[in-house]
GROMACS .gro file of C-alpha atoms in nm:
model
  293
    1MET     CA    1  -0.909  -1.966   0.711
    2PRO     CA    2  -0.676  -2.159   1.011
    3HIS     CA    3  -0.761  -2.021   1.359
    4ASP     CA    4  -0.375  -1.987   1.395
    5PHE     CA    5  -0.315  -1.761   1.145
    6ASN     CA    6  -0.436  -1.393   1.090
    7PRO     CA    7  -0.468  -1.197   0.747
    8LEU     CA    8  -0.269  -0.922   0.674
    9LEU     CA    9  -0.360  -0.666   0.379
   10THR     CA   10  -0.059  -0.613   0.153
   11PRO     CA   11  -0.088  -0.307  -0.075
   12TRP     CA   12   0.189  -0.169  -0.291
   13CYS     CA   13   0.274   0.212  -0.293
   14ALA     CA   14   0.443   0.383  -0.593
   15VAL     CA   15   0.538   0.753  -0.508
   16TYR     CA   16   0.635   0.988  -0.819
   17ARG     CA   17   0.857   1.217  -0.572
   18ARG     CA   18   0.961   1.139  -0.212
   19ARG     CA   19   1.007   1.328   0.137
   20ARG     CA   20   1.094   1.205   0.440
   21PRO     CA   21   0.887   1.288   0.728
   22ARG     CA   22   1.036   1.516   1.006
   23TYR     CA   23   0.938   1.421   1.342
   24PRO     CA   24   0.967   1.622   1.686
   25VAL     CA   25   1.340   1.606   1.825
   26GLY     CA   26   1.398   1.363   2.082
   27GLY     CA   27   1.229   1.080   1.912
   28GLU     CA   28   0.898   1.197   2.059
   29HIS     CA   29   0.579   1.071   1.897
   30PRO     CA   30   0.391   1.318   1.662
   31PRO     CA   31   0.053   1.446   1.777
   32GLY     CA   32  -0.236   1.235   1.637
   33PRO     CA   33  -0.327   1.229   1.245
   34GLY     CA   34  -0.586   1.518   1.295
   35PHE     CA   35  -0.320   1.778   1.388
   36TRP     CA   36  -0.075   1.693   1.121
   37GLY     CA   37  -0.194   1.964   0.912
   38LEU     CA   38  -0.165   2.215   1.197
   39ILE     CA   39   0.163   2.157   1.349
   40ASN     CA   40   0.393   2.206   1.030
   41PRO     CA   41   0.305   2.409   0.736
   42GLN     CA   42   0.482   2.154   0.511
   43TRP     CA   43   0.208   1.880   0.617
   44GLY     CA   44  -0.085   2.095   0.500
   45LEU     CA   45  -0.221   1.851   0.260
   46CYS     CA   46  -0.302   1.630   0.573
   47SER     CA   47  -0.580   1.853   0.651
   48LYS     CA   48  -0.653   2.008   0.331
   49GLY     CA   49  -0.575   1.772   0.053
   50ARG     CA   50  -0.840   1.591  -0.175
   51ARG     CA   51  -0.690   1.302  -0.273
   52GLN     CA   52  -0.570   1.151   0.093
   53SER     CA   53  -0.503   0.792   0.201
   54PRO     CA   54  -0.620   0.533   0.328
   55VAL     CA   55  -0.967   0.456   0.194
   56ASP     CA   56  -1.222   0.187   0.238
   57ILE     CA   57  -1.248   0.000  -0.063
   58GLN     CA   58  -1.613  -0.067  -0.174
   59PRO     CA   59  -1.648  -0.376  -0.387
   60ASP     CA   60  -1.994  -0.265  -0.558
   61LYS     CA   61  -1.827   0.084  -0.660
   62LEU     CA   62  -1.488  -0.074  -0.810
   63LEU     CA   63  -1.473   0.019  -1.167
   64PHE     CA   64  -1.325  -0.286  -1.408
   65ASP     CA   65  -1.055  -0.139  -1.647
   66PRO     CA   66  -0.934  -0.396  -1.913
   67ARG     CA   67  -0.611  -0.167  -1.987
   68LEU     CA   68  -0.463  -0.253  -1.634
   69ARG     CA   69  -0.168  -0.474  -1.689
   70PRO     CA   70  -0.032  -0.747  -1.452
   71LEU     CA   71   0.229  -0.676  -1.208
   72HIS     CA   72   0.606  -0.721  -1.236
   73ILE     CA   73   0.786  -0.762  -0.926
   74ASP     CA   74   1.179  -0.843  -0.956
   75LYS     CA   75   1.226  -1.201  -0.800
   76HIS     CA   76   1.589  -1.055  -0.638
   77LYS     CA   77   1.630  -1.075  -0.265
   78ILE     CA   78   1.726  -0.770  -0.041
   79SER     CA   79   1.892  -0.718   0.281
   80GLY     CA   80   1.860  -0.427   0.546
   81THR     CA   81   1.766  -0.348   0.869
   82LEU     CA   82   1.421  -0.389   1.054
   83ALA     CA   83   1.420  -0.069   1.250
   84ASN     CA   84   1.187   0.068   1.547
   85THR     CA   85   1.149   0.426   1.468
   86GLY     CA   86   0.916   0.483   1.771
   87GLN     CA   87   0.625   0.566   1.538
   88SER     CA   88   0.645   0.260   1.284
   89LEU     CA   89   0.831  -0.076   1.227
   90VAL     CA   90   1.044  -0.012   0.900
   91LEU     CA   91   1.264  -0.233   0.721
   92ARG     CA   92   1.521  -0.012   0.523
   93VAL     CA   93   1.673  -0.176   0.261
   94ASP     CA   94   2.040  -0.181   0.153
   95GLN     CA   95   2.087   0.061  -0.114
   96ASP     CA   96   2.450  -0.069  -0.170
   97SER     CA   97   2.303  -0.394  -0.316
   98LYS     CA   98   2.399  -0.489  -0.662
   99HIS     CA   99   2.036  -0.601  -0.730
  100HIS     CA  100   1.723  -0.402  -0.651
  101VAL     CA  101   1.371  -0.472  -0.622
  102ASN     CA  102   1.214  -0.274  -0.907
  103ILE     CA  103   0.778  -0.284  -0.962
  104SER     CA  104   0.618  -0.236  -1.295
  105GLY     CA  105   0.312  -0.272  -1.511
  106GLY     CA  106  -0.017  -0.258  -1.338
  107PRO     CA  107  -0.129   0.098  -1.351
  108LEU     CA  108   0.219   0.219  -1.325
  109ALA     CA  109   0.381   0.421  -1.648
  110TYR     CA  110   0.740   0.400  -1.490
  111ARG     CA  111   0.939   0.130  -1.291
  112TYR     CA  112   0.973   0.194  -0.948
  113GLN     CA  113   1.259   0.077  -0.704
  114LEU     CA  114   1.122  -0.078  -0.395
  115GLN     CA  115   1.282   0.150  -0.082
  116GLU     CA  116   1.080   0.142   0.221
  117GLY     CA  117   0.741   0.045   0.366
  118TYR     CA  118   0.565   0.038   0.679
  119ILE     CA  119   0.397  -0.214   0.920
  120HIS     CA  120   0.055  -0.115   1.069
  121TYR     CA  121  -0.107  -0.347   1.320
  122GLY     CA  122  -0.369  -0.314   1.595
  123THR     CA  123  -0.339  -0.449   1.957
  124HIS     CA  124  -0.682  -0.644   1.867
  125ASP     CA  125  -0.767  -0.864   1.579
  126ASN     CA  126  -1.053  -0.643   1.463
  127HIS     CA  127  -0.848  -0.335   1.372
  128GLY     CA  128  -0.505  -0.249   1.253
  129SER     CA  129  -0.486  -0.205   0.874
  130GLU     CA  130  -0.527   0.129   0.731
  131HIS     CA  131  -0.708   0.041   0.440
  132THR     CA  132  -1.031  -0.140   0.497
  133VAL     CA  133  -1.265  -0.344   0.244
  134GLN     CA  134  -1.642  -0.262   0.281
  135GLY     CA  135  -1.572  -0.118   0.646
  136GLN     CA  136  -1.377  -0.421   0.721
  137ALA     CA  137  -1.040  -0.361   0.872
  138PHE     CA  138  -0.751  -0.647   0.897
  139PRO     CA  139  -0.535  -0.718   1.201
  140GLY     CA  140  -0.245  -0.567   1.004
  141GLU     CA  141  -0.136  -0.401   0.682
  142ILE     CA  142   0.204  -0.427   0.503
  143GLN     CA  143   0.277  -0.125   0.299
  144LEU     CA  144   0.568  -0.167   0.036
  145TYR     CA  145   0.668   0.175  -0.097
  146GLY     CA  146   0.842   0.228  -0.421
  147PHE     CA  147   0.999   0.542  -0.593
  148GLN     CA  148   1.115   0.679  -0.918
  149ARG     CA  149   1.469   0.638  -0.901
  150ARG     CA  150   1.542   0.925  -1.125
  151ALA     CA  151   1.322   1.158  -0.916
  152LEU     CA  152   1.483   1.100  -0.617
  153PRO     CA  153   1.787   1.237  -0.419
  154GLN     CA  154   2.015   0.981  -0.271
  155HIS     CA  155   1.850   0.864   0.061
  156VAL     CA  156   1.798   0.543   0.252
  157GLY     CA  157   1.470   0.362   0.196
  158GLY     CA  158   1.310   0.064   0.340
  159ALA     CA  159   1.050  -0.238   0.317
  160ALA     CA  160   0.854  -0.381   0.555
  161GLN     CA  161   0.786  -0.759   0.630
  162GLY     CA  162   0.595  -0.966   0.852
  163ALA     CA  163   0.543  -1.334   0.883
  164GLY     CA  164   0.867  -1.381   0.688
  165HIS     CA  165   1.094  -1.252   0.953
  166ARG     CA  166   1.214  -1.515   1.205
  167GLY     CA  167   1.477  -1.312   1.391
  168HIS     CA  168   1.452  -1.096   1.711
  169LEU     CA  169   1.218  -0.766   1.657
  170PRO     CA  170   1.356  -0.450   1.765
  171HIS     CA  171   1.154  -0.407   2.099
  172ALA     CA  172   1.189  -0.017   2.186
  173ALA     CA  173   1.261   0.303   1.969
  174GLY     CA  174   1.586   0.322   1.804
  175GLN     CA  175   1.649  -0.046   1.831
  176THR     CA  176   1.730  -0.241   1.494
  177THR     CA  177   1.786  -0.579   1.351
  178PRO     CA  178   1.925  -0.686   1.024
  179ILE     CA  179   1.763  -0.878   0.775
  180ARG     CA  180   1.935  -1.105   0.531
  181GLN     CA  181   1.804  -1.243   0.189
  182LEU     CA  182   1.450  -1.159   0.201
  183SER     CA  183   1.246  -1.219  -0.100
  184VAL     CA  184   0.974  -0.986  -0.144
  185ARG     CA  185   0.773  -1.147  -0.434
  186ALA     CA  186   0.767  -1.460  -0.228
  187LEU     CA  187   0.627  -1.293   0.068
  188LEU     CA  188   0.321  -1.128  -0.149
  189PRO     CA  189   0.005  -1.374  -0.223
  190ASP     CA  190   0.007  -1.553  -0.523
  191THR     CA  191  -0.256  -1.364  -0.747
  192ASP     CA  192  -0.282  -1.127  -1.026
  193HIS     CA  193  -0.563  -0.935  -0.912
  194TYR     CA  194  -0.569  -0.580  -0.734
  195MET     CA  195  -0.739  -0.253  -0.687
  196THR     CA  196  -0.570   0.063  -0.737
  197TYR     CA  197  -0.641   0.454  -0.714
  198GLU     CA  198  -0.471   0.785  -0.695
  199GLY     CA  199  -0.371   0.886  -0.298
  200SER     CA  200  -0.118   1.009  -0.087
  201THR     CA  201   0.136   0.869   0.170
  202THR     CA  202  -0.026   0.798   0.511
  203HIS     CA  203   0.233   0.937   0.729
  204PRO     CA  204   0.350   1.327   0.749
  205GLY     CA  205   0.311   1.520   0.527
  206CYS     CA  206   0.055   1.321   0.329
  207TRP     CA  207   0.212   1.409   0.019
  208GLU     CA  208  -0.061   1.349  -0.287
  209THR     CA  209   0.217   1.185  -0.539
  210THR     CA  210   0.090   0.821  -0.496
  211VAL     CA  211  -0.033   0.533  -0.701
  212TRP     CA  212  -0.189   0.276  -0.434
  213ILE     CA  213  -0.206  -0.086  -0.555
  214ILE     CA  214  -0.356  -0.303  -0.311
  215ILE     CA  215  -0.367  -0.686  -0.386
  216ASN     CA  216  -0.653  -0.861  -0.392
  217LYS     CA  217  -0.567  -1.154  -0.163
  218PRO     CA  218  -0.414  -1.131   0.195
  219ILE     CA  219  -0.138  -1.288   0.352
  220TYR     CA  220  -0.115  -1.459   0.676
  221ILE     CA  221   0.089  -1.409   0.991
  222THR     CA  222   0.063  -1.638   1.297
  223ARG     CA  223  -0.081  -1.545   1.637
  224GLN     CA  224   0.266  -1.602   1.779
  225GLU     CA  225   0.439  -1.334   1.536
  226LEU     CA  226   0.128  -1.098   1.576
  227TYR     CA  227   0.171  -1.146   1.964
  228ALA     CA  228   0.550  -1.047   1.923
  229LEU     CA  229   0.447  -0.720   1.730
  230ARG     CA  230   0.194  -0.595   1.968
  231LYS     CA  231   0.518  -0.616   2.242
  232LEU     CA  232   0.681  -0.376   2.084
  233MET     CA  233   0.699  -0.027   2.229
  234GLN     CA  234   0.725   0.344   2.116
  235GLY     CA  235   0.980   0.447   2.381
  236SER     CA  236   1.338   0.406   2.456
  237PRO     CA  237   1.434   0.080   2.659
  238GLU     CA  238   1.492   0.315   2.960
  239THR     CA  239   1.167   0.512   2.939
  240PRO     CA  240   0.898   0.248   2.739
  241LYS     CA  241   0.572   0.416   2.665
  242ALA     CA  242   0.259   0.302   2.485
  243PRO     CA  243   0.250  -0.002   2.256
  244LEU     CA  244   0.379   0.073   1.894
  245GLY     CA  245   0.068  -0.091   1.760
  246ASN     CA  246  -0.268   0.088   1.670
  247ASN     CA  247  -0.066   0.301   1.439
  248ALA     CA  248  -0.301   0.348   1.169
  249ARG     CA  249  -0.425   0.668   1.002
  250PRO     CA  250  -0.779   0.711   1.011
  251LEU     CA  251  -0.989   0.672   0.691
  252GLN     CA  252  -1.013   0.936   0.458
  253PRO     CA  253  -1.299   1.020   0.184
  254LEU     CA  254  -1.245   0.948  -0.167
  255HIS     CA  255  -1.407   1.270  -0.285
  256HIS     CA  256  -1.514   1.119  -0.617
  257ARG     CA  257  -1.194   0.948  -0.701
  258THR     CA  258  -1.218   0.613  -0.879
  259VAL     CA  259  -1.112   0.291  -0.746
  260ARG     CA  260  -1.020   0.060  -1.077
  261THR     CA  261  -0.955  -0.313  -1.071
  262ASN     CA  262  -0.829  -0.587  -1.310
  263ILE     CA  263  -1.102  -0.820  -1.166
  264ASP     CA  264  -1.375  -0.889  -1.399
  265PHE     CA  265  -1.585  -1.082  -1.163
  266PHE     CA  266  -1.937  -0.935  -1.278
  267LYS     CA  267  -1.883  -1.019  -1.655
  268ALA     CA  268  -1.868  -1.397  -1.544
  269GLN     CA  269  -2.156  -1.377  -1.325
  270GLY     CA  270  -2.361  -1.214  -1.613
  271LYS     CA  271  -2.412  -0.897  -1.417
  272ASN     CA  272  -2.407  -0.526  -1.561
  273CYS     CA  273  -2.135  -0.335  -1.357
  274PRO     CA  274  -1.929  -0.040  -1.432
  275THR     CA  275  -1.672  -0.090  -1.666
  276MET     CA  276  -1.412   0.079  -1.883
  277TYR     CA  277  -1.431  -0.160  -2.173
  278ARG     CA  278  -1.593  -0.056  -2.510
  279ASP     CA  279  -1.727  -0.289  -2.715
  280MET     CA  280  -1.651  -0.121  -3.077
  281HIS     CA  281  -1.753  -0.297  -3.374
  282TYR     CA  282  -1.900  -0.236  -3.753
  283LYS     CA  283  -2.275  -0.344  -3.806
  284ALA     CA  284  -2.432  -0.327  -4.145
  285ASN     CA  285  -2.788  -0.180  -4.135
  286THR     CA  286  -3.082  -0.373  -4.288
  287TRP     CA  287  -3.259  -0.150  -4.566
  288ALA     CA  288  -3.611  -0.196  -4.684
  289ASP     CA  289  -3.666  -0.108  -5.042
  290ASN     CA  290  -3.916   0.154  -4.961
  291GLU     CA  291  -3.638   0.340  -4.752
  292LEU     CA  292  -3.394   0.363  -5.036
  293PHE     CA  293  -3.568   0.677  -5.186
   0.00000   0.00000   0.00000
């Protein structure tokens, strides 16, 4: 890996239904994730849920599922607004566009429309991503959220992007910058392999209506771009507060959930690993003459 670049994790998040989190009035940063389920009754799943995200992906416990299809992502370009909300960096996609970016295939039974996302990153390279792989965190994570169009009320969504942005970043809470003609498909890594599991949103109220698709290849951001992200602040320009980074929710227990993958790497190595593949075929018995009677 080149020393001038840092890898970012790029999961897709497909949500069956959507609710926008309501933060305290005045742009104040909500209490830490450990208190989310206590300060708002509608966020009860944050402390009591059994299918919460993010999780640690353990390669030796992945279940190969041969029925997982390739993902399909529309090639349309999107425009929108990159916003510093004081809690996250979000790209809100222009919903008036004639063409929308949809994702289908993979573990998804329906088509999902890209609407919002979050950029999570740390103030140091050894942490920042929400999901981890075998306990190893990445400097950052770009989460792209898609929603079932027919199950949604009218709202403004968003999508996050990192290394592809060349404009000015919104330095303080409440600031925005326009994004024009962004190709989401070109932003994502060139691979058909992924991991997937049933989970939740990683912001209040942690709704367990989510299918996570974690692409098995990182994208890269330059050190200069990562440094620019780390300069962003939570507060307003008049009252700047702490840096916007370190905005990852802590890891959540799997609670016996299965993380599936379309990567059959153990088969190529001749190893015996958990799989959902069933080798079903007919086989003729060999009969001896004295066994017929």
